[in-house]
Amino acid sequence: MQVFFGNFLIMAILNILQYPDSRLRIKAKPIELFDKPLKETIADMFETMYASKGIGLAATQVNIHKRLIVLDVSPERDRQLVLLNPTVLKTSEEKKLHDEGCLSVPGFYESVERPDKILVEYFNSDGSKHQLEAGGLLSVCIQHEMDHLNGKVFVDYLSRLKQHRIQKKLIKEKAKLSVIN
Ligand code: QAP
Ligand code: CO
């Protein structure tokens, strides 16, 4: 939600769901209306992503189950990308290993294998259709965020042992925090 206070536009930092929250498993629905509330959600998602020092955030992670992702993989943090209703048209045969983290899985980084290059079709916030050929970190990030829209988390690609270790640690951390608060 955005609030106008005089001339100031106040954006909100949204709550990020933490793995293994079952709401991270909900499949997001296509966006049908490219309206003002949608633009406000996008602004809030960027605010949330930058505040958390992230490079990508899917709507699913902030408990909004619509097909919307925001990204900024630039070192200067000034290249905002919004992908609405993204679909992958092509993937390269070549796969690569890349270290991944996730704002919903704080403190854990693990290597995941994915196609090196992808061709994605998406809509921007004005409702116009675009295509983007991505490689490297951008490609990894788009694939990671698109997984979220389908209820998938990068941890799902790891061994059962690693999944259980991560779950145990995050549940334990949460329990500690609830004693304090
Ligand atoms: C997905 O993830 C990604 O654990 C985006 O303590 C990440 O922005 C794709 C973050 C890496 C490709 C490579 C994670 C921030 C941010 C943490 C993120 C943390 C603070 C993760
Ligand atoms: Co993630």
GROMACS .gro file of C-alpha atoms and ligand atoms in nm:
model
  203
    1MET     CA    1   0.000   0.000   0.000
    2GLN     CA    2   0.116   0.354  -0.080
    3VAL     CA    3   0.007   0.654   0.122
    4PHE     CA    4   0.016   1.019   0.019
    5PHE     CA    5   0.109   1.249   0.305
    6GLY     CA    6   0.104   1.603   0.178
    7ASN     CA    7   0.357   1.603  -0.107
    8PHE     CA    8   0.534   1.294   0.018
    9LEU     CA    9   0.476   0.955  -0.133
   10ILE     CA   10   0.524   0.689   0.131
   11MET     CA   11   0.606   0.342   0.009
   12ALA     CA   12   0.584   0.034   0.221
   13ILE     CA   13   0.836  -0.234   0.304
   14LEU     CA   14   0.649  -0.561   0.278
   15ASN     CA   15   0.688  -0.867   0.498
   16ILE     CA   16   0.889  -1.142   0.328
   17LEU     CA   17   0.769  -1.500   0.381
   18GLN     CA   18   1.042  -1.726   0.515
   19TYR     CA   19   1.108  -2.082   0.403
   20PRO     CA   20   0.954  -2.334   0.479
   21ASP     CA   21   0.631  -2.125   0.492
   22SER     CA   22   0.363  -2.321   0.302
   23ARG     CA   23   0.244  -2.001   0.129
   24LEU     CA   24   0.567  -2.013  -0.078
   25ARG     CA   25   0.404  -2.317  -0.247
   26ILE     CA   26   0.104  -2.126  -0.389
   27LYS     CA   27   0.099  -2.101  -0.770
   28ALA     CA   28   0.062  -1.736  -0.878
   29LYS     CA   29  -0.220  -1.626  -1.112
   30PRO     CA   30  -0.173  -1.419  -1.431
   31ILE     CA   31  -0.208  -1.042  -1.404
   32GLU     CA   32  -0.514  -0.919  -1.592
   33LEU     CA   33  -0.533  -0.552  -1.492
   34PHE     CA   34  -0.239  -0.318  -1.554
   35ASP     CA   35  -0.377  -0.056  -1.316
   36LYS     CA   36  -0.260   0.189  -1.049
   37PRO     CA   37  -0.275  -0.058  -0.756
   38LEU     CA   38  -0.044  -0.285  -0.958
   39LYS     CA   39   0.207   0.001  -1.005
   40GLU     CA   40   0.194   0.063  -0.628
   41THR     CA   41   0.265  -0.304  -0.558
   42ILE     CA   42   0.564  -0.285  -0.796
   43ALA     CA   43   0.700   0.025  -0.615
   44ASP     CA   44   0.660  -0.148  -0.276
   45MET     CA   45   0.835  -0.459  -0.404
   46PHE     CA   46   1.137  -0.255  -0.525
   47GLU     CA   47   1.146  -0.074  -0.190
   48THR     CA   48   1.139  -0.411  -0.009
   49MET     CA   49   1.405  -0.565  -0.235
   50TYR     CA   50   1.647  -0.270  -0.204
   51ALA     CA   51   1.595  -0.245   0.174
   52SER     CA   52   1.688  -0.615   0.204
   53LYS     CA   53   1.989  -0.585  -0.032
   54GLY     CA   54   1.833  -0.830  -0.277
   55ILE     CA   55   1.875  -0.857  -0.654
   56GLY     CA   56   1.534  -1.013  -0.722
   57LEU     CA   57   1.195  -1.055  -0.559
   58ALA     CA   58   0.885  -1.245  -0.669
   59ALA     CA   59   0.535  -1.138  -0.558
   60THR     CA   60   0.486  -1.484  -0.403
   61GLN     CA   61   0.756  -1.397  -0.145
   62VAL     CA   62   0.550  -1.104  -0.017
   63ASN     CA   63   0.232  -1.315  -0.010
   64ILE     CA   64   0.090  -1.166  -0.333
   65HIS     CA   65   0.003  -1.455  -0.561
   66LYS     CA   66   0.026  -1.280  -0.898
   67ARG     CA   67   0.277  -1.339  -1.179
   68LEU     CA   68   0.504  -1.045  -1.108
   69ILE     CA   69   0.878  -1.022  -1.042
   70VAL     CA   70   1.115  -0.730  -0.984
   71LEU     CA   71   1.490  -0.746  -1.043
   72ASP     CA   72   1.801  -0.531  -1.030
   73VAL     CA   73   2.128  -0.717  -1.082
   74SER     CA   74   2.333  -0.401  -1.154
   75PRO     CA   75   2.616  -0.314  -0.912
   76GLU     CA   76   2.498   0.051  -0.913
   77ARG     CA   77   2.143  -0.059  -0.815
   78ASP     CA   78   1.988   0.161  -1.082
   79ARG     CA   79   1.859  -0.086  -1.344
   80GLN     CA   80   1.510  -0.180  -1.243
   81LEU     CA   81   1.339  -0.457  -1.433
   82VAL     CA   82   0.974  -0.555  -1.391
   83LEU     CA   83   0.851  -0.875  -1.552
   84LEU     CA   84   0.474  -0.931  -1.559
   85ASN     CA   85   0.332  -1.267  -1.673
   86PRO     CA   86   0.681  -1.385  -1.782
   87THR     CA   87   0.717  -1.696  -1.999
   88VAL     CA   88   1.036  -1.869  -2.111
   89LEU     CA   89   1.035  -1.912  -2.492
   90LYS     CA   90   1.379  -2.075  -2.527
   91THR     CA   91   1.649  -2.219  -2.308
   92SER     CA   92   2.009  -2.299  -2.408
   93GLU     CA   93   2.129  -2.660  -2.412
   94GLU     CA   94   2.429  -2.550  -2.209
   95LYS     CA   95   2.378  -2.549  -1.834
   96LYS     CA   96   2.581  -2.375  -1.568
   97LEU     CA   97   2.630  -2.396  -1.193
   98HIS     CA   98   2.572  -2.073  -1.002
   99ASP     CA   99   2.564  -1.991  -0.632
  100GLU     CA  100   2.214  -1.882  -0.532
  101GLY     CA  101   2.062  -1.724  -0.225
  102CYS     CA  102   1.707  -1.610  -0.154
  103LEU     CA  103   1.546  -1.340   0.059
  104SER     CA  104   1.307  -1.611   0.183
  105VAL     CA  105   1.601  -1.833   0.286
  106PRO     CA  106   1.825  -1.582   0.471
  107GLY     CA  107   2.186  -1.680   0.535
  108PHE     CA  108   2.204  -1.977   0.296
  109TYR     CA  109   2.383  -1.991  -0.038
  110GLU     CA  110   2.407  -2.307  -0.248
  111SER     CA  111   2.509  -2.402  -0.601
  112VAL     CA  112   2.224  -2.474  -0.848
  113GLU     CA  113   2.247  -2.594  -1.209
  114ARG     CA  114   2.026  -2.417  -1.468
  115PRO     CA  115   2.025  -2.341  -1.841
  116ASP     CA  116   2.291  -2.078  -1.914
  117LYS     CA  117   2.082  -1.859  -2.146
  118ILE     CA  118   1.709  -1.796  -2.177
  119LEU     CA  119   1.471  -1.602  -2.400
  120VAL     CA  120   1.184  -1.457  -2.195
  121GLU     CA  121   0.863  -1.288  -2.303
  122TYR     CA  122   0.691  -1.058  -2.055
  123PHE     CA  123   0.474  -0.751  -2.014
  124ASN     CA  124   0.587  -0.429  -1.850
  125SER     CA  125   0.374  -0.216  -1.616
  126ASP     CA  126   0.211  -0.035  -1.910
  127GLY     CA  127   0.093  -0.366  -2.050
  128SER     CA  128   0.325  -0.374  -2.351
  129LYS     CA  129   0.488  -0.700  -2.458
  130HIS     CA  130   0.867  -0.742  -2.462
  131GLN     CA  131   1.131  -1.006  -2.519
  132LEU     CA  132   1.462  -1.033  -2.338
  133GLU     CA  133   1.759  -1.259  -2.403
  134ALA     CA  134   1.946  -1.311  -2.079
  135GLY     CA  135   2.268  -1.483  -1.976
  136GLY     CA  136   2.483  -1.492  -1.664
  137LEU     CA  137   2.347  -1.358  -1.334
  138LEU     CA  138   2.036  -1.202  -1.494
  139SER     CA  139   1.940  -1.537  -1.646
  140VAL     CA  140   1.989  -1.716  -1.311
  141CYS     CA  141   1.790  -1.451  -1.128
  142ILE     CA  142   1.496  -1.457  -1.372
  143GLN     CA  143   1.478  -1.839  -1.356
  144HIS     CA  144   1.499  -1.832  -0.975
  145GLU     CA  145   1.218  -1.573  -0.947
  146MET     CA  146   0.999  -1.747  -1.206
  147ASP     CA  147   1.029  -2.066  -0.998
  148HIS     CA  148   0.877  -1.874  -0.702
  149LEU     CA  149   0.568  -1.795  -0.915
  150ASN     CA  150   0.522  -2.170  -0.960
  151GLY     CA  151   0.564  -2.241  -0.588
  152LYS     CA  152   0.924  -2.361  -0.622
  153VAL     CA  153   1.217  -2.255  -0.400
  154PHE     CA  154   1.587  -2.305  -0.491
  155VAL     CA  155   1.624  -2.530  -0.185
  156ASP     CA  156   1.406  -2.786  -0.372
  157TYR     CA  157   1.704  -2.853  -0.605
  158LEU     CA  158   1.931  -2.950  -0.311
  159SER     CA  159   1.971  -3.290  -0.145
  160ARG     CA  160   1.711  -3.396   0.115
  161LEU     CA  161   1.984  -3.371   0.379
  162LYS     CA  162   2.059  -3.008   0.293
  163GLN     CA  163   1.686  -2.925   0.274
  164HIS     CA  164   1.629  -3.063   0.623
  165ARG     CA  165   1.934  -2.883   0.767
  166ILE     CA  166   1.815  -2.549   0.625
  167GLN     CA  167   1.456  -2.606   0.749
  168LYS     CA  168   1.578  -2.697   1.099
  169LYS     CA  169   1.804  -2.392   1.129
  170LEU     CA  170   1.543  -2.143   1.003
  171ILE     CA  171   1.265  -2.287   1.224
  172LYS     CA  172   1.503  -2.270   1.522
  173GLU     CA  173   1.594  -1.905   1.443
  174LYS     CA  174   1.226  -1.816   1.424
  175ALA     CA  175   1.155  -1.980   1.761
  176LYS     CA  176   1.441  -1.779   1.919
  177LEU     CA  177   1.300  -1.453   1.782
  178SER     CA  178   0.949  -1.529   1.913
  179VAL     CA  179   1.091  -1.572   2.266
  180ILE     CA  180   1.251  -1.226   2.243
  181ASN     CA  181   0.942  -1.051   2.098
  182QAP     C1  182   1.787  -1.463  -0.621
  182QAP     O1  183   1.810  -1.348  -0.417
  182QAP     C2  184   1.928  -1.492  -0.662
  182QAP     O2  185   2.059  -1.480   0.244
  182QAP     C3  186   1.768  -1.331  -0.549
  182QAP     O3  187   2.100  -1.275   0.412
  182QAP     C4  188   2.034  -1.481  -0.572
  182QAP     O4  189   1.833  -1.131  -0.381
  182QAP     C5  190   1.954  -1.529  -0.790
  182QAP     C6  191   1.982  -1.203   0.020
  182QAP     C7  192   2.164  -1.508  -0.612
  182QAP     C8  193   2.084  -1.554  -0.831
  182QAP     C9  194   2.189  -1.543  -0.743
  182QAP    C10  195   2.000  -1.331   0.068
  182QAP    C11  196   2.003  -1.097   0.107
  182QAP    C12  197   1.937  -1.177  -0.117
  182QAP    C13  198   2.041  -1.354   0.198
  182QAP    C14  199   1.846  -1.242  -0.338
  182QAP    C15  200   2.061  -1.246   0.284
  182QAP    C16  201   2.041  -1.118   0.238
  182QAP    C17  202   1.896  -1.273  -0.204
  183CO      CO  203   1.414  -1.642  -0.393
   0.00000   0.00000   0.00000
